[in-house]
mmCIF file of C-alpha atoms in Angstrom:
data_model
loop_
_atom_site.group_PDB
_atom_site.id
_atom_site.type_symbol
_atom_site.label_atom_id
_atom_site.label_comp_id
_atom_site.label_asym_id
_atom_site.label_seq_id
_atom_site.Cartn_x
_atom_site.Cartn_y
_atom_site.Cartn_z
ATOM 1 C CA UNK A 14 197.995 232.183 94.043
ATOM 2 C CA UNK A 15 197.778 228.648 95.136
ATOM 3 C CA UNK A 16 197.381 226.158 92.122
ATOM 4 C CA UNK A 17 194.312 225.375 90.881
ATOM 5 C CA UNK A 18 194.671 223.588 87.286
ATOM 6 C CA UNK A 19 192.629 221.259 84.766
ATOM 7 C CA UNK A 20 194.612 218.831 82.469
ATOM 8 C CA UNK A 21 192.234 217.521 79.975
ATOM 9 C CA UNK A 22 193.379 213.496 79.699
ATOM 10 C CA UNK A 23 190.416 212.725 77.184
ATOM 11 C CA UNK A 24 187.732 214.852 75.504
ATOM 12 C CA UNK A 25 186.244 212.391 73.048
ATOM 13 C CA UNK A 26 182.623 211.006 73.257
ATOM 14 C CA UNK A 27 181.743 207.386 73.039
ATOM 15 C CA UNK A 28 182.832 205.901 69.357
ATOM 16 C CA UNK A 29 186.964 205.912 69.480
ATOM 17 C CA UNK A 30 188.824 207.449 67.356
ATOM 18 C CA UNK A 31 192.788 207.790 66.864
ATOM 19 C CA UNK A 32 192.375 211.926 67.375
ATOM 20 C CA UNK A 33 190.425 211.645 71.112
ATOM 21 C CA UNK A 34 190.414 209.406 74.323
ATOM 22 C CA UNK A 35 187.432 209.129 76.289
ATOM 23 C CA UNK A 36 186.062 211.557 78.710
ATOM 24 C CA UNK A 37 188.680 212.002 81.911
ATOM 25 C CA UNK A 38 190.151 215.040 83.447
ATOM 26 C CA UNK A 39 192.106 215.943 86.229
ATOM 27 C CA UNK A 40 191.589 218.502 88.349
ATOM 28 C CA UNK A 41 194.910 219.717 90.621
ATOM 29 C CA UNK A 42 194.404 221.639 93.941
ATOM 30 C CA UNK A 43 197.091 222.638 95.579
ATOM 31 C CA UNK A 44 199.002 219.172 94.779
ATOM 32 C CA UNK A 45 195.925 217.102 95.431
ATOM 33 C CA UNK A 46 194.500 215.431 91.866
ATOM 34 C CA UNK A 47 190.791 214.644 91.897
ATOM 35 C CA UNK A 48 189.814 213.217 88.528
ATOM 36 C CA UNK A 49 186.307 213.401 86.776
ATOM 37 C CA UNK A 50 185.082 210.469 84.875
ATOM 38 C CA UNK A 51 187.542 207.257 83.711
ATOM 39 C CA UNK A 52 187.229 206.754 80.199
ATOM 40 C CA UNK A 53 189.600 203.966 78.509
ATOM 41 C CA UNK A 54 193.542 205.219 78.428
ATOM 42 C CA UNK A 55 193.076 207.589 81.372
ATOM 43 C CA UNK A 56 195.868 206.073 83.044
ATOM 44 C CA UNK A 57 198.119 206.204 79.841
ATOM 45 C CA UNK A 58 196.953 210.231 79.633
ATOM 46 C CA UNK A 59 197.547 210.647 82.852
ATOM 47 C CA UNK A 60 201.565 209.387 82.723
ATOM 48 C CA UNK A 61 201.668 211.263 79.526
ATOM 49 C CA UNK A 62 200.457 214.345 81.635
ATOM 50 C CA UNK A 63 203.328 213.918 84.002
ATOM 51 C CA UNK A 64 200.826 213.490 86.990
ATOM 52 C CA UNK A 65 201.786 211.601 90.081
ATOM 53 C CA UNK A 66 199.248 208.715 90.984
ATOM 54 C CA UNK A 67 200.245 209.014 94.661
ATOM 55 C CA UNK A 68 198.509 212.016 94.830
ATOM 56 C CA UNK A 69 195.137 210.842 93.392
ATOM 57 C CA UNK A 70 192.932 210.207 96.243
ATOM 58 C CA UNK A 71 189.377 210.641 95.262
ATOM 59 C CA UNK A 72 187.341 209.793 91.469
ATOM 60 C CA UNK A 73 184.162 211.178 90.801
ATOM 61 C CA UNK A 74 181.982 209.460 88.177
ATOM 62 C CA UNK A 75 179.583 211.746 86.408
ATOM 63 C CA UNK A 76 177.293 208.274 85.039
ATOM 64 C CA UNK A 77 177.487 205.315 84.344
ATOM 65 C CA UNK A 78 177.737 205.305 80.670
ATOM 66 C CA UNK A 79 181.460 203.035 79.309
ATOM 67 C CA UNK A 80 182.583 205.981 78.050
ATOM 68 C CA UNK A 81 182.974 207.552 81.219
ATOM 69 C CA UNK A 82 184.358 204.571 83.188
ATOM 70 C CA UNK A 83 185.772 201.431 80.989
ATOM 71 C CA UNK A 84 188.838 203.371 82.064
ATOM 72 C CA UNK A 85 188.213 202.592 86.041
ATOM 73 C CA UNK A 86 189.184 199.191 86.244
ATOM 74 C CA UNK A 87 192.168 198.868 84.721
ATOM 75 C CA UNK A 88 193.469 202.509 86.876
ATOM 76 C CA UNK A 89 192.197 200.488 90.215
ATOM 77 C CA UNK A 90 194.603 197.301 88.952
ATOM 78 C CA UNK A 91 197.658 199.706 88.310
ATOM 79 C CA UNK A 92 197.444 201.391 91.639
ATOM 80 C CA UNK A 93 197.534 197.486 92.620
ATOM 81 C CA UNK A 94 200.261 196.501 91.087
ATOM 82 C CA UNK A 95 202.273 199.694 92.163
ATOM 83 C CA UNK A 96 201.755 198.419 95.927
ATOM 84 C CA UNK A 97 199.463 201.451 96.794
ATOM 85 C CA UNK A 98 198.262 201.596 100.710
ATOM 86 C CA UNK A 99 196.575 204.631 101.020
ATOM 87 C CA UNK A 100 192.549 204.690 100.510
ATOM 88 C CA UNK A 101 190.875 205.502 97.298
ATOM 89 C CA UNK A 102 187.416 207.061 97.121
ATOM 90 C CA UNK A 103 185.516 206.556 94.478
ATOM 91 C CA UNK A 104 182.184 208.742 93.932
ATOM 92 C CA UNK A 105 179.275 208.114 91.794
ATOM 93 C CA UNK A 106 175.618 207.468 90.903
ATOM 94 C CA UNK A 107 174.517 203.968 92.220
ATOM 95 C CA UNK A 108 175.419 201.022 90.555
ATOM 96 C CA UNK A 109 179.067 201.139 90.148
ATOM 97 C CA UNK A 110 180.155 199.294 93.684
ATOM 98 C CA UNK A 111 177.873 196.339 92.137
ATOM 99 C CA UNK A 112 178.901 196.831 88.539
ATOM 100 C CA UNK A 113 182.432 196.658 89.363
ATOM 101 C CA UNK A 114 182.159 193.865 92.455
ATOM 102 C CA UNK A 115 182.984 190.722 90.087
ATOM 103 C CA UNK A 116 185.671 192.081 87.869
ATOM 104 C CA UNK A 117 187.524 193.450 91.274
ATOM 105 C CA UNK A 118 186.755 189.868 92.874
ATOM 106 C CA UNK A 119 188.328 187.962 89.748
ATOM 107 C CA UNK A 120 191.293 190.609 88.790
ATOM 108 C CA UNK A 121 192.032 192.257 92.340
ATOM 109 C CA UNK A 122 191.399 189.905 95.102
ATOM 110 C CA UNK A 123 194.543 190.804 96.570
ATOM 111 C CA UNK A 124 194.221 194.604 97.390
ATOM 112 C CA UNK A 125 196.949 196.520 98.569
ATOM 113 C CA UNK A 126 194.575 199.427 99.645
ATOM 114 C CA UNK A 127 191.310 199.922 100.952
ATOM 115 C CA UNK A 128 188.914 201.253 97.869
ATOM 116 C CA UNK A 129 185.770 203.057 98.960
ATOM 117 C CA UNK A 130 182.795 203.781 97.397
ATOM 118 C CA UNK A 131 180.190 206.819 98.021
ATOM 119 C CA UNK A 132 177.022 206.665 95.940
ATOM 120 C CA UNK A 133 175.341 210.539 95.631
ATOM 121 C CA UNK A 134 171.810 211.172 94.409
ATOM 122 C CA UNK A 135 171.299 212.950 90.768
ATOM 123 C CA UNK A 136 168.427 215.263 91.402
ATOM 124 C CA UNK A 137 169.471 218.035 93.627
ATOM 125 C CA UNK A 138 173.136 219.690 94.068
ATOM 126 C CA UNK A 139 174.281 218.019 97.028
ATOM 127 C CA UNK A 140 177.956 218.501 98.962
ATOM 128 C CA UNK A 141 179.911 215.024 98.065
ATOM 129 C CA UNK A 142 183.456 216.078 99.258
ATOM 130 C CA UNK A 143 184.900 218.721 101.412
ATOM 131 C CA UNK A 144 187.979 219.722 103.035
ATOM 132 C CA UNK A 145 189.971 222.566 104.387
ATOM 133 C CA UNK A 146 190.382 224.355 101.176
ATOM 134 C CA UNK A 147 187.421 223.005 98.857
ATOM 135 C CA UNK A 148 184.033 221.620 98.168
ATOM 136 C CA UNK A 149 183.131 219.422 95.679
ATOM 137 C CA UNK A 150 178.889 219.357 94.702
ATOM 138 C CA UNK A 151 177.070 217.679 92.476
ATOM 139 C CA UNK A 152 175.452 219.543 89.260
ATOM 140 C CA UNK A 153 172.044 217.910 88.874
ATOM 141 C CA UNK A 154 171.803 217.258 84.427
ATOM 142 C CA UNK A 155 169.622 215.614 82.575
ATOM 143 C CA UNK A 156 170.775 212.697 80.201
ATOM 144 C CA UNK A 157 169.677 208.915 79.118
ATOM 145 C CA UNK A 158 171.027 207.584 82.538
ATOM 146 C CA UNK A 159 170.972 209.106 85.981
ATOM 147 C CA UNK A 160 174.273 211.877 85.560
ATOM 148 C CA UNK A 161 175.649 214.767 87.152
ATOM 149 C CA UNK A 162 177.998 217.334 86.999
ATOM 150 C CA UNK A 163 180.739 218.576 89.452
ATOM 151 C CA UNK A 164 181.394 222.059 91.155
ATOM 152 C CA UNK A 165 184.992 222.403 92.268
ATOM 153 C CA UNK A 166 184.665 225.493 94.352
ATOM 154 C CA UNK A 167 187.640 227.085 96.491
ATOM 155 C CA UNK A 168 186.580 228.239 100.334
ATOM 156 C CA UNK A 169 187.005 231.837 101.246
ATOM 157 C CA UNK A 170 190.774 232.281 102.750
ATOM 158 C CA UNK A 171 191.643 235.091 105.577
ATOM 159 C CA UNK A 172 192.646 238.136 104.973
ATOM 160 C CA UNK A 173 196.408 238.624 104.689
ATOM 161 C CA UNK A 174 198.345 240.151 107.633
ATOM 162 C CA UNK A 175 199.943 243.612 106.388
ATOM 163 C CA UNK A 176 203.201 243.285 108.540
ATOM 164 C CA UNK A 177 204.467 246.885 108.790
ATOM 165 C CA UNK A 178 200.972 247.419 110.360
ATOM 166 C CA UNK A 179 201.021 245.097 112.534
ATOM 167 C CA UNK A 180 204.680 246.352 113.878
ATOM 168 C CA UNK A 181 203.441 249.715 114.087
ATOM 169 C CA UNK A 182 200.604 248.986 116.707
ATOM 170 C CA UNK A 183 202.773 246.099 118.365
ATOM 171 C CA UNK A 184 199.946 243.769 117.550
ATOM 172 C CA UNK A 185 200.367 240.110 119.745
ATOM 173 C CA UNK A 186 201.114 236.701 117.831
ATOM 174 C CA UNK A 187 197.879 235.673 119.422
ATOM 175 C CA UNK A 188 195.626 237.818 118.000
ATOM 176 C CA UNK A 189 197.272 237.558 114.311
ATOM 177 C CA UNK A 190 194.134 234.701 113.715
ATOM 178 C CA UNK A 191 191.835 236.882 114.567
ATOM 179 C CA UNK A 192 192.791 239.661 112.539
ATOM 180 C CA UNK A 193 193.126 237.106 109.351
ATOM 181 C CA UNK A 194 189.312 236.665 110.312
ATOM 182 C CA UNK A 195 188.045 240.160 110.035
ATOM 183 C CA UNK A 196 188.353 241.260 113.439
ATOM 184 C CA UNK A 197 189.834 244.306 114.641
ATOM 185 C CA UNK A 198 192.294 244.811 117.107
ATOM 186 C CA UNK A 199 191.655 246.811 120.372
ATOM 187 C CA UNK A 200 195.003 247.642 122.171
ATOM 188 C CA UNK A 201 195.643 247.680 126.347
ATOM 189 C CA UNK A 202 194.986 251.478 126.032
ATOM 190 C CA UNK A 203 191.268 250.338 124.374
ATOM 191 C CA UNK A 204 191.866 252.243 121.046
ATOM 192 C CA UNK A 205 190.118 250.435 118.204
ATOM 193 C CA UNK A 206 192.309 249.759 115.028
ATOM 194 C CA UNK A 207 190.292 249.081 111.901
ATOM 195 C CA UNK A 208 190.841 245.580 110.549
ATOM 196 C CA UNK A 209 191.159 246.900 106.589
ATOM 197 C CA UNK A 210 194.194 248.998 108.251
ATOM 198 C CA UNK A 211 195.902 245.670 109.176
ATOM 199 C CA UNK A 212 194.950 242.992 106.490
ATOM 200 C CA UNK A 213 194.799 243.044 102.736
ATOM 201 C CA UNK A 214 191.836 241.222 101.493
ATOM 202 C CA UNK A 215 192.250 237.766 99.842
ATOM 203 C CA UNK A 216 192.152 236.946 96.604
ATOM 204 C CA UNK A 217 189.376 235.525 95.114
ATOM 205 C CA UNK A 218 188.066 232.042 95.673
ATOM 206 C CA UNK A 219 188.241 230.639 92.540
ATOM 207 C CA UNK A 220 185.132 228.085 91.174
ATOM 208 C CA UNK A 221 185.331 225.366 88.179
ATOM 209 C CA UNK A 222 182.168 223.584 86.839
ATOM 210 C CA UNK A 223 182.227 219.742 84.490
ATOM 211 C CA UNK A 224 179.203 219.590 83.004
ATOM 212 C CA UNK A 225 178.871 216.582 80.677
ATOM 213 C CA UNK A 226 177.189 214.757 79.395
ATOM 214 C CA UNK A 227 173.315 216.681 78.909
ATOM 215 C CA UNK A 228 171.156 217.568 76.628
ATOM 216 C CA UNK A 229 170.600 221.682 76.696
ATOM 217 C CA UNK A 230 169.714 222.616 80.094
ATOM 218 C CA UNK A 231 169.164 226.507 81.485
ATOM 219 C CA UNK A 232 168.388 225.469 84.870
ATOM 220 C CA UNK A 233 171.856 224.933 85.480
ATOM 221 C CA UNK A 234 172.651 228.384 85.342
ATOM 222 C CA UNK A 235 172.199 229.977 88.888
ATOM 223 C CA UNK A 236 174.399 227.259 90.042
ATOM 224 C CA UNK A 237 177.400 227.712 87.762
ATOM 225 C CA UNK A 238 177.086 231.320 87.696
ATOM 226 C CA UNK A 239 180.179 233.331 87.685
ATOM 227 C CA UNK A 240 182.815 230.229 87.725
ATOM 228 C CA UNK A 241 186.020 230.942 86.531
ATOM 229 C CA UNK A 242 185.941 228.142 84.148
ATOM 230 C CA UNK A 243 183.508 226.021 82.587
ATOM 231 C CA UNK A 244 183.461 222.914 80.897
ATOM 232 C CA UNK A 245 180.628 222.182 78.379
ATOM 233 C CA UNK A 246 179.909 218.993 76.786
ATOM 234 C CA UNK A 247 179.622 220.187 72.928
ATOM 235 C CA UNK A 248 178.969 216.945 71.352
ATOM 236 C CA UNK A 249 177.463 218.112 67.970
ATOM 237 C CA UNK A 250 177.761 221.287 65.792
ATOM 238 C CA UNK A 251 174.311 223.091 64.889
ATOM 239 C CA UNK A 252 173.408 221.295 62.166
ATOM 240 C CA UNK A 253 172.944 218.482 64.258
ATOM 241 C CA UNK A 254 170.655 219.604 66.667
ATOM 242 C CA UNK A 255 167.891 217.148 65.925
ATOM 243 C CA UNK A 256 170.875 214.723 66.464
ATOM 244 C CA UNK A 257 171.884 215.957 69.840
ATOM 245 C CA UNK A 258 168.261 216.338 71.275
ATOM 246 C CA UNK A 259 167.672 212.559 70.267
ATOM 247 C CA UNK A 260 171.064 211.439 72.240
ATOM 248 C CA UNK A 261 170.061 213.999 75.235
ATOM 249 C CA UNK A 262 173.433 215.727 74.290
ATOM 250 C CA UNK A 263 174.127 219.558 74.004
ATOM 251 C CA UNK A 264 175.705 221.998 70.590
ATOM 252 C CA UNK A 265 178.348 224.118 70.657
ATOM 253 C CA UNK A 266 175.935 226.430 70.406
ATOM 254 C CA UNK A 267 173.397 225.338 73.104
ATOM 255 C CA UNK A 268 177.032 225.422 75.342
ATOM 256 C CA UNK A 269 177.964 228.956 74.460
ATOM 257 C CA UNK A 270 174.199 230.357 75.243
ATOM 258 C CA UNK A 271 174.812 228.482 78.907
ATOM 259 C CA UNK A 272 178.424 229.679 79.252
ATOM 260 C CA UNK A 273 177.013 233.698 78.054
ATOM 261 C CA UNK A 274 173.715 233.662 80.880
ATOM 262 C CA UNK A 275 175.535 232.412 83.479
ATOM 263 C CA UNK A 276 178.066 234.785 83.160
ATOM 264 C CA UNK A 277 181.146 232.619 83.475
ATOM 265 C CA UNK A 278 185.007 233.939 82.685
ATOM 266 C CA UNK A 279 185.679 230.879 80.284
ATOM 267 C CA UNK A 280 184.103 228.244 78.590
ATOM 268 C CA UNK A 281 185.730 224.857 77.678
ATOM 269 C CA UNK A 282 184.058 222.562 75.260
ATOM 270 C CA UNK A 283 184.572 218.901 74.644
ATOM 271 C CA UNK A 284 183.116 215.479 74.427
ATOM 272 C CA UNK A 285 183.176 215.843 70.320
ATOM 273 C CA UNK A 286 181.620 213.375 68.462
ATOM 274 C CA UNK A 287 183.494 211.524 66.255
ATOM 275 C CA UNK A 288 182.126 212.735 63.281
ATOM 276 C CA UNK A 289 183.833 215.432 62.977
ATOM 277 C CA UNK A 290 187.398 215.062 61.999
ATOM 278 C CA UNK A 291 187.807 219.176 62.548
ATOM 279 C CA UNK A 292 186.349 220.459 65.584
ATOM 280 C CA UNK A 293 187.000 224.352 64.212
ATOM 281 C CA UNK A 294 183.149 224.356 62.994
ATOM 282 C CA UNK A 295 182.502 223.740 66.974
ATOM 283 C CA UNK A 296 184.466 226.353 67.912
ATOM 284 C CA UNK A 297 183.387 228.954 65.662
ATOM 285 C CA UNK A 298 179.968 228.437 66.331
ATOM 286 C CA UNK A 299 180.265 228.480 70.486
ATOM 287 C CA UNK A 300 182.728 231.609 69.862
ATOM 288 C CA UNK A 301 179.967 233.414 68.224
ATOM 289 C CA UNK A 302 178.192 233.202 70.969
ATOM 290 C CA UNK A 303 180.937 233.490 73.866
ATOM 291 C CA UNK A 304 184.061 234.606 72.355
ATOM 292 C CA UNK A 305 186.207 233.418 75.457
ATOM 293 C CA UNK A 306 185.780 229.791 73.889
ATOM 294 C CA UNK A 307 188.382 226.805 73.708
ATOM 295 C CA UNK A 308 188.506 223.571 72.608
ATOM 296 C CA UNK A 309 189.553 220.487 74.889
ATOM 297 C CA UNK A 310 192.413 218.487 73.641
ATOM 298 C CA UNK A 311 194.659 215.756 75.416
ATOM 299 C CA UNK A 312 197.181 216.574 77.617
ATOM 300 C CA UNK A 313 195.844 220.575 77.892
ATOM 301 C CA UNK A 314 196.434 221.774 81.436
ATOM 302 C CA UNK A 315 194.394 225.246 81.974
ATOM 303 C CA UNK A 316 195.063 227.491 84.775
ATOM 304 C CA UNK A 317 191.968 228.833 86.770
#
């Protein structure tokens, strides 16, 4: 299968401490990195994580809170000073072109590449990137700022060509797209041959969903359903949950119940607060719940 990973680069929440960076992830499609929020040290994690910056072409921002982009600047003055060319797209709730318009004019006047913002609307799931293999679309949740998750979702690929087949009935290179497509093949003599007697189906077209940060929301559901991996903020353990409804932030708990009704293979949690110097009683209390639970920690790459 093609690769389709997640290396966690921070999984902390917004008070540092010397066991957690801030929120930032990368997620690598087939060679092509696409990172989710920019807390501070992403750019350290991401060297640590043996990841190549060249390759890092588009950010997305979930809000605009400093834990999920103090980290931004000081990535945009590396690529600088490395003599990048290529473009950089950055995606995110409006505000951050303004936000970040004085710092770039005092510390980066000089560019060496073109950086591009794209502002996306929080309240409905809307398509922010696309391209031959993936889309990327928003996750509408509900927290103290405007925010949104992200749905990395693969595209459906052709069927594979079964080759001794395709010998057999002296199939033409030209109609080999086709038949990737789901059609059949009709010979010069006009006998039909089945398509599932020429291909092999696909496999699967594989989905990962961020969503942090929110307090407890079911209405995400329908739209992560199934995904072969989710991440869940789990900011507090139960005995918090006063705590976390306050801060518009979710429980392990509260992120196990989501990961269970939507049905998805694998649940990821992170975004601990720092009160806790053991995340086990997060663990055992989302694992209760969904037993395929793990916790986020730096430099974790997961394969979906």
């Amino acid at each position: 299968m093609e690769k389709f990973e997640l290396h966690i680069l921070g999984c902390g929440s917004a008070l540092p401490t010397t066991r957690h960076f801030p929120t930032s992830q990368i997620v690598n499609v087939r060679d092509k990195l696409f990172m989710i929020d920019c807390g501070e040290g992403a750019q350290l994690q991401f060297r640590k994580s043996r990841l190549k910056f060249s390759r890092l072409n588009h950010i997305f921002i979930s809000h605009l809170h400093g834990d999920h982009c103090f980290g931004l600047l000081g990535l945009i003055s590396t690529l600088n000073l490395l003599g990048r060319t290529a473009e950089l797209h950055i995606h995110s709730p409006k505000g951050l072109e303004t936000l970040f318009a004085p710092m770039l004019s005092y510390f980066n006047h000089q560019m060496t590449y073109k950086l591009i913002f794209h502002e996306f609307e929080t309240k409905e799931p809307t398509v922010i990137y696309e391209d031959r293999s993936m889309t990327v679309t928003t996750i509408p949740l509900r927290h103290r700022m405007p925010c949104c998750g992200f749905l990395f979702a693969e595209k459906a690929r052709p069927n594979h060509i079964i080759r001794d087949m395709i010998d057999f009935y002296q199939v033409p290179v030209y109609e080999l797209n086709r038949i990737k497509n789901g059609a059949d093949y009709v010979t010069p003599e006009g006998e039909v041959i089945s398509n599932t007697l020429l291909t092999s189906p696909s496999d699967p077209s594989r989905k990962y969903a961020y969503c942090s940060d929110t307090i407890f929301l079911p209405s995400i559901i329908e739209q992560i359903k199934g995904v072969d991996l989710l991440f869940h903020e789990a900011t507090f353990a139960n005995e918090d949950a006063p705590r976390a409804k306050e801060t518009y932030h979710t429980t392990a708990e509260q992120a196990a119940q989501i990961a269970r009704d939507a049905a998805v293979k694998k649940l990821l949690i992170g975004h601990f607060s720092a009160r806790y110097e053991d995340e086990t009683i997060l663990l055992q209390e989302a694992s209760a719940i969904f037993p395929d639970t793990q916790l986020a920690k730096e430099t974790l790459c997961v394969s979906i």
